[in-house]
C-alpha cells in the first residue's frame, strides 16, 4: 500500500530527529501535503498510528497541512490555483502551465519533548 510506505518514511524521519535531539516523546508532527501528491489522508493517519505504536511517536498529534495545486502560466505570467485538474490558464487559456505547488509530501514541523 502506497500510504504504508509513506508513513514508514515519515516515521523514519521523525524518529531520527527525536534520537538526535535526545527526545523522549514526539508530541506534534505537521506534514505538508500537496493536493496532487495522491495521498489518502485517512489511510495515511491510520498507517502512521499503526506503525508508531511502541515508538516515541505513539499517540502523537499528526496534522496535515494541505497545499493547493498552483500553476504558473508561461504565456501571460499569471499564477492561479488549478481546479479539478484543468491544466489551462484561466486568463489566456494557454496549456503552457508550470506546476509551482501541490506535489509536496514532507514533514513541515516537528515538536519533541
Ligand atoms: Zn495565461
XYZ file of C-alpha atoms and ligand atoms in Angstrom:
114
model
C 0.000 0.000 0.000
C 1.199 3.455 -1.021
C 0.281 5.143 2.278
C 2.057 2.487 4.349
C 5.362 3.230 2.596
C 4.857 6.958 3.049
C 4.004 6.547 6.735
C 7.177 4.476 7.178
C 9.256 7.201 5.559
C 7.740 9.856 7.793
C 8.248 7.760 10.906
C 11.922 7.228 9.969
C 12.489 10.971 9.670
C 10.643 11.677 12.916
C 12.421 9.017 14.986
C 15.791 10.033 13.580
C 15.116 13.644 14.558
C 13.944 12.574 18.034
C 17.081 10.463 18.568
C 19.396 13.292 17.521
C 17.653 15.633 19.950
C 17.577 13.109 22.823
C 13.808 13.391 22.914
C 11.636 11.058 24.961
C 8.444 11.776 23.115
C 7.269 13.186 19.813
C 4.364 15.490 20.606
C 3.495 17.010 17.285
C 4.053 16.382 13.602
C 2.820 18.570 10.812
C 3.013 17.371 7.253
C 2.910 19.408 4.097
C 0.743 17.533 1.682
C 0.166 18.732 -1.849
C -3.231 18.266 -3.397
C -1.589 16.308 -6.179
C 0.545 14.028 -4.018
C -2.147 11.377 -4.370
C -2.192 10.518 -0.682
C -5.356 9.354 1.072
C -5.186 11.316 4.296
C -7.353 8.923 6.331
C -5.270 5.964 5.218
C -2.067 7.820 5.983
C -3.237 8.716 9.506
C -4.275 5.117 10.081
C -0.980 3.661 8.839
C 1.048 6.126 10.847
C -0.850 5.316 14.030
C -0.345 1.602 13.491
C 3.378 1.943 12.720
C 4.177 4.356 15.532
C 2.865 2.071 18.285
C 5.560 1.405 20.892
C 7.800 4.130 19.450
C 8.482 7.656 20.670
C 5.867 8.843 18.224
C 2.999 6.812 19.656
C -0.075 8.950 20.239
C 1.481 11.986 18.607
C -0.638 14.772 17.219
C -0.349 14.350 13.449
C -1.757 17.182 11.396
C -1.836 17.562 7.662
C -1.335 20.906 6.019
C -2.839 20.682 2.543
C -1.172 22.641 -0.211
C -3.376 23.666 -3.145
C -2.337 22.895 -6.677
C -0.979 26.097 -8.215
C 0.161 26.694 -11.764
C 2.195 29.449 -13.333
C 1.330 30.397 -16.893
C 4.411 30.884 -19.033
C 2.449 32.843 -21.593
C 0.721 35.544 -19.521
C 2.744 35.172 -16.285
C -0.315 34.620 -14.061
C -0.169 32.227 -11.121
C -3.501 30.600 -10.345
C -4.977 27.714 -8.456
C -5.735 24.758 -10.694
C -9.232 23.451 -10.066
C -10.404 19.958 -10.908
C -7.142 19.171 -12.684
C -7.955 21.563 -15.501
C -4.466 22.393 -16.687
C -5.357 25.503 -18.655
C -4.655 29.093 -17.734
C -7.966 30.757 -16.733
C -6.682 34.084 -18.058
C -5.464 33.215 -21.544
C -6.471 29.549 -21.992
C -2.870 28.549 -22.526
C -1.825 24.993 -21.684
C 1.700 26.203 -21.074
C 1.423 25.838 -17.307
C 4.151 25.021 -14.874
C 3.170 23.411 -11.567
C 4.549 25.553 -8.757
C 2.976 23.807 -5.784
C 0.728 20.881 -4.974
C 3.210 17.997 -5.179
C 4.645 18.409 -1.685
C 4.981 15.499 0.651
C 7.266 16.369 3.513
C 7.495 16.957 7.235
C 6.906 20.652 7.777
C 7.130 20.854 11.525
C 8.115 18.580 14.393
C 7.803 19.019 18.136
C 9.537 16.739 20.622
C 9.978 16.610 24.372
Zn -2.068 32.557 -19.106
